[in-house]
XYZ file of N, CA and C in Angstrom:
420
model
N 86.432 14.515 17.120
C 86.969 14.190 15.814
C 87.328 12.714 15.780
N 87.397 12.201 14.584
C 87.764 10.809 14.375
C 88.519 10.671 13.075
N 88.675 9.456 12.612
C 89.381 9.200 11.363
C 88.665 8.118 10.579
N 88.796 8.210 9.256
C 88.317 7.141 8.394
C 89.343 6.013 8.428
N 89.001 4.843 7.897
C 89.982 3.754 7.846
C 91.256 4.126 7.073
N 91.175 5.127 6.210
C 92.341 5.552 5.433
C 93.065 6.735 6.074
N 92.652 7.133 7.264
C 93.363 8.172 7.996
C 92.865 9.590 7.810
N 91.803 9.780 7.016
C 91.266 11.133 6.854
C 90.597 11.561 8.157
N 90.865 12.789 8.570
C 90.296 13.299 9.814
C 88.827 13.650 9.595
N 87.998 13.221 10.500
C 86.583 13.561 10.488
C 86.309 14.521 11.633
N 85.547 15.545 11.349
C 85.178 16.491 12.389
C 83.704 16.801 12.304
N 83.121 17.214 13.398
C 81.696 17.522 13.394
C 81.412 18.796 12.605
N 80.224 18.863 12.094
C 79.790 20.052 11.377
C 78.306 20.246 11.589
N 77.809 21.352 11.115
C 76.384 21.644 11.250
C 75.954 22.491 10.065
N 74.685 22.407 9.734
C 74.138 23.232 8.673
C 73.980 24.676 9.122
N 73.532 25.510 8.200
C 73.439 26.944 8.485
C 72.509 27.265 9.648
N 71.331 26.660 9.681
C 70.382 26.986 10.750
C 70.815 26.417 12.093
N 71.372 25.211 12.094
C 71.883 24.641 13.343
C 73.068 25.456 13.850
N 73.920 25.903 12.935
C 75.060 26.736 13.337
C 74.590 28.074 13.895
N 73.569 28.651 13.268
C 73.037 29.925 13.759
C 72.457 29.762 15.160
N 71.688 28.703 15.375
C 71.103 28.467 16.702
C 72.201 28.270 17.742
N 73.254 27.544 17.382
C 74.369 27.334 18.299
C 75.069 28.655 18.596
N 75.329 29.445 17.561
C 76.003 30.731 17.738
C 75.205 31.715 18.568
N 73.887 31.591 18.524
C 73.012 32.462 19.314
C 72.748 31.907 20.709
N 73.323 30.755 21.013
C 73.082 30.065 22.293
C 71.601 29.777 22.502
N 70.902 29.460 21.404
C 69.476 29.155 21.498
C 69.284 27.854 22.267
N 68.392 27.889 23.231
C 68.087 26.716 24.039
C 66.654 26.283 23.841
N 66.259 25.248 24.524
C 64.904 24.713 24.400
C 63.879 25.825 24.589
N 62.968 25.923 23.629
C 61.925 26.937 23.683
C 62.270 28.223 22.974
N 63.545 28.419 22.627
C 63.940 29.640 21.918
C 63.602 29.527 20.442
N 63.220 30.645 19.866
C 62.874 30.734 18.455
C 63.891 31.628 17.764
N 64.316 31.235 16.571
C 65.281 32.006 15.794
C 64.636 32.367 14.462
N 64.738 33.635 14.066
C 64.252 34.095 12.772
C 65.456 34.540 11.962
N 65.577 34.023 10.756
C 66.667 34.376 9.854
C 66.055 34.906 8.569
N 66.460 36.100 8.181
C 65.889 36.714 6.991
C 66.996 37.022 5.999
N 67.047 36.254 4.940
C 67.976 36.456 3.838
C 67.165 36.288 2.570
N 67.741 35.684 1.544
C 66.960 35.393 0.350
C 65.718 34.604 0.737
N 65.902 33.652 1.618
C 64.786 32.912 2.203
C 64.468 33.492 3.573
N 63.324 33.145 4.072
C 62.968 33.475 5.445
C 62.824 32.175 6.215
N 63.469 32.081 7.371
C 63.441 30.847 8.160
C 63.027 31.170 9.590
N 62.128 30.372 10.125
C 61.787 30.415 11.542
C 62.038 29.013 12.080
N 62.870 28.934 13.114
C 63.161 27.643 13.731
C 63.032 27.770 15.241
N 62.862 26.642 15.890
C 62.730 26.629 17.350
C 63.442 25.401 17.897
N 64.203 25.595 18.955
C 64.917 24.490 19.589
C 63.956 23.752 20.513
N 63.944 22.429 20.413
C 63.064 21.647 21.266
C 63.588 20.242 21.469
N 62.844 19.463 22.198
C 63.238 18.092 22.499
C 62.409 17.054 21.756
N 61.399 17.492 21.023
C 60.513 16.571 20.321
C 60.635 16.805 18.821
N 60.870 15.744 18.081
C 60.954 15.847 16.620
C 59.576 16.170 16.055
N 59.515 17.051 15.064
C 58.214 17.380 14.477
C 57.699 16.221 13.630
N 56.394 16.085 13.590
C 55.743 15.088 12.748
C 54.687 15.827 11.940
N 55.083 16.364 10.794
C 54.188 17.150 9.956
C 53.965 16.407 8.647
N 52.833 15.744 8.536
C 52.523 14.954 7.347
C 52.443 15.807 6.089
N 52.140 17.108 6.236
C 52.045 17.989 5.079
C 53.405 18.493 4.623
N 54.422 18.331 5.443
C 55.771 18.717 5.045
C 56.073 20.191 5.135
N 55.275 20.955 5.831
C 55.540 22.390 5.970
C 56.622 22.627 7.015
N 56.555 21.883 8.105
C 57.581 21.984 9.147
C 58.617 20.897 8.885
N 59.853 21.324 8.644
C 60.937 20.379 8.370
C 61.627 20.005 9.674
N 61.988 18.750 9.799
C 62.655 18.286 11.009
C 64.158 18.213 10.831
N 64.880 18.942 11.640
C 66.340 18.918 11.640
C 66.814 18.758 13.074
N 68.055 18.356 13.221
C 68.687 18.344 14.537
C 69.491 19.627 14.687
N 69.596 20.129 15.914
C 70.489 21.262 16.133
C 71.893 20.710 16.405
N 72.822 21.548 16.752
C 74.211 21.121 16.945
C 74.486 20.621 18.359
N 73.445 20.545 19.200
C 73.647 20.102 20.587
C 72.934 18.793 20.893
N 72.273 18.208 19.894
C 71.546 16.965 20.107
C 70.056 17.136 20.288
N 69.586 18.365 20.243
C 68.146 18.626 20.339
C 67.550 18.683 18.938
N 66.276 18.976 18.897
C 65.563 19.109 17.630
C 65.521 20.575 17.215
N 65.465 20.810 15.909
C 65.376 22.171 15.379
C 64.364 22.194 14.232
N 63.070 22.004 14.551
C 62.076 22.088 13.487
C 62.074 23.496 12.909
N 61.873 23.576 11.590
C 61.879 24.902 10.977
C 60.905 24.981 9.818
N 60.525 26.206 9.528
C 59.701 26.526 8.371
C 60.495 27.513 7.543
N 60.554 27.262 6.247
C 61.346 28.115 5.361
C 60.476 28.598 4.214
N 60.597 29.865 3.882
C 59.879 30.443 2.754
C 60.881 30.990 1.748
N 60.548 30.923 0.486
C 61.389 31.527 -0.554
C 61.403 33.045 -0.449
N 60.383 33.588 0.133
C 60.145 35.026 0.091
C 60.612 35.696 1.373
N 61.899 35.987 1.453
C 62.481 36.638 2.616
C 62.761 38.102 2.340
N 64.017 38.469 2.412
C 64.422 39.869 2.250
C 64.009 40.489 0.913
N 63.932 39.724 -0.192
C 63.469 40.357 -1.433
C 62.075 40.981 -1.323
N 61.226 40.441 -0.452
C 59.905 41.046 -0.233
C 60.071 42.416 0.416
N 60.963 42.505 1.413
C 61.217 43.803 2.049
C 61.761 44.798 1.035
N 62.655 44.344 0.162
C 63.210 45.229 -0.866
C 62.119 45.703 -1.821
N 61.212 44.813 -2.194
C 60.127 45.191 -3.100
C 59.181 46.194 -2.446
N 58.856 45.987 -1.177
C 57.972 46.919 -0.466
C 58.658 48.270 -0.302
N 59.940 48.274 0.041
C 60.682 49.537 0.164
C 60.695 50.273 -1.171
N 60.916 49.553 -2.256
C 60.925 50.184 -3.580
C 59.550 50.744 -3.925
N 58.492 50.000 -3.609
C 57.135 50.466 -3.884
C 56.830 51.752 -3.122
N 57.301 51.822 -1.869
C 57.064 53.007 -1.040
C 58.080 54.113 -1.298
N 59.095 53.798 -2.105
C 60.179 54.743 -2.423
C 60.895 55.218 -1.162
N 61.262 54.226 -0.313
C 62.008 54.515 0.908
C 63.203 53.569 0.985
N 64.197 53.942 1.786
C 65.314 53.030 2.023
C 64.953 52.104 3.187
N 65.846 51.152 3.503
C 65.537 50.182 4.559
C 65.426 50.829 5.933
N 66.209 51.869 6.193
C 66.094 52.549 7.488
C 64.710 53.163 7.657
N 64.209 53.784 6.594
C 62.871 54.375 6.661
C 61.802 53.282 6.724
N 62.008 52.187 6.010
C 61.062 51.072 6.087
C 60.991 50.545 7.521
N 62.150 50.427 8.179
C 62.176 50.017 9.590
C 61.388 50.989 10.456
N 61.611 52.293 10.245
C 60.921 53.302 11.040
C 59.412 53.202 10.838
N 59.003 53.056 9.587
C 57.573 52.929 9.295
C 56.988 51.686 9.975
N 57.682 50.562 9.854
C 57.177 49.317 10.447
C 57.049 49.438 11.959
N 58.020 50.066 12.593
C 57.969 50.224 14.046
C 56.872 51.187 14.491
N 56.460 52.082 13.598
C 55.411 53.038 13.953
C 54.010 52.464 13.751
N 53.904 51.349 13.037
C 52.598 50.745 12.762
C 52.065 50.047 14.009
N 50.750 50.020 14.164
C 50.186 49.281 15.299
C 50.368 47.777 15.095
N 50.451 47.040 16.180
C 50.527 45.579 16.088
C 49.332 45.073 15.295
N 49.583 44.233 14.319
C 48.505 43.707 13.495
C 48.146 44.582 12.318
N 48.794 45.756 12.196
C 48.592 46.663 11.056
C 47.122 46.959 10.790
N 46.339 47.039 11.864
C 44.904 47.329 11.739
C 44.194 46.351 10.807
N 44.656 45.091 10.789
C 43.994 44.061 9.992
C 44.505 43.907 8.577
N 45.483 44.701 8.178
C 46.046 44.598 6.831
C 47.081 43.477 6.815
N 46.960 42.565 5.865
C 47.864 41.420 5.784
C 48.445 41.309 4.384
N 49.763 41.256 4.310
C 50.451 41.032 3.043
C 50.795 39.552 2.939
N 50.305 38.896 1.914
C 50.691 37.516 1.623
C 51.865 37.618 0.656
N 53.075 37.311 1.126
C 54.281 37.673 0.376
C 54.772 36.639 -0.631
N 53.900 36.004 -1.357
C 54.351 35.024 -2.347
C 54.758 35.737 -3.637
N 55.809 36.535 -3.560
C 56.252 37.324 -4.711
C 57.004 36.476 -5.732
N 57.526 35.331 -5.314
C 58.319 34.457 -6.185
C 57.789 33.028 -6.163
N 56.471 32.857 -6.042
C 55.958 31.517 -5.837
C 56.315 31.069 -4.432
N 56.209 29.792 -4.157
C 56.580 29.295 -2.827
C 56.948 27.833 -2.922
N 57.826 27.393 -2.004
C 58.217 25.981 -1.959
C 57.696 25.277 -0.718
N 57.286 26.011 0.287
C 56.809 25.397 1.527
C 55.647 26.214 2.075
N 54.440 25.906 1.655
C 54.018 24.758 0.870
C 54.420 24.908 -0.600
N 54.399 23.810 -1.334
C 54.824 23.802 -2.727
C 53.764 24.469 -3.603
N 53.957 25.768 -3.814
C 53.035 26.572 -4.631
C 53.860 27.411 -5.605
N 54.454 26.791 -6.616
C 55.369 27.523 -7.494
C 54.725 28.677 -8.252
N 53.423 28.634 -8.462
C 52.745 29.692 -9.210
C 52.003 30.679 -8.309
N 52.209 30.591 -7.004
C 51.524 31.492 -6.070
C 51.968 32.935 -6.296
N 51.068 33.840 -6.042
C 51.368 35.270 -6.157
C 50.999 35.967 -4.850
N 51.545 37.141 -4.666
C 51.285 37.909 -3.457
C 49.908 38.544 -3.477
N 49.460 38.957 -2.310
C 48.163 39.613 -2.195
C 48.151 40.489 -0.951
N 47.337 41.524 -1.001
C 47.127 42.407 0.141
C 45.672 42.231 0.567
N 45.464 41.727 1.793
C 44.117 41.417 2.286
C 43.723 42.346 3.423
N 42.426 42.587 3.521
C 41.898 43.372 4.634
C 42.040 44.869 4.447
N 42.151 45.322 3.205
C 42.370 46.744 2.923
C 41.128 47.559 3.266
N 41.343 48.628 4.043
C 40.295 49.603 4.336
C 40.887 50.997 4.170
N 40.038 51.990 4.149
C 40.513 53.376 4.086
C 41.370 53.686 5.307
N 41.022 53.112 6.444
C 41.729 53.389 7.696
C 43.128 52.773 7.745
N 43.312 51.573 7.173
C 44.601 50.902 7.345
C 45.542 50.981 6.150
N 45.101 51.545 5.041
C 45.962 51.614 3.858
C 46.873 52.834 3.956
N 48.012 52.637 4.614
C 48.995 53.711 4.758
C 50.392 53.110 4.729
N 51.385 53.950 4.581
C 52.767 53.481 4.438
C 53.254 52.678 5.630
N 52.844 53.024 6.828
C 53.309 52.304 8.018
C 52.798 50.867 8.043
N 51.542 50.675 7.653
C 50.971 49.326 7.661
C 51.420 48.540 6.466
């Protein structure tokens, strides 16, 4: 802590993602996933990201390392929409997801349900790709 010239106390602080990484004791090489209104994936490292396209944002963590992250507008609301479509609660959605094979037999949901900001695609819409008779089921 320190003080301003007028005596106001200054103390260190951190943003939400840096605080989360600190609270989780995330170290170099660790990845943190946060799912709320937005979806965030960050990783603690020693090298600042250099992404000319602006998809990977460069932040510092609370320990002096780097915390590059990718953030999407489409986090938990996508899960809520899928649960509503399947007419299941979140516990059942979890059970279904855990029962699905890794990769969902090639079925991919592009979750741009509310447009997107990273990349900047405000008019983007969601899509379901790779649909076959074999993979179109509630678990996938």
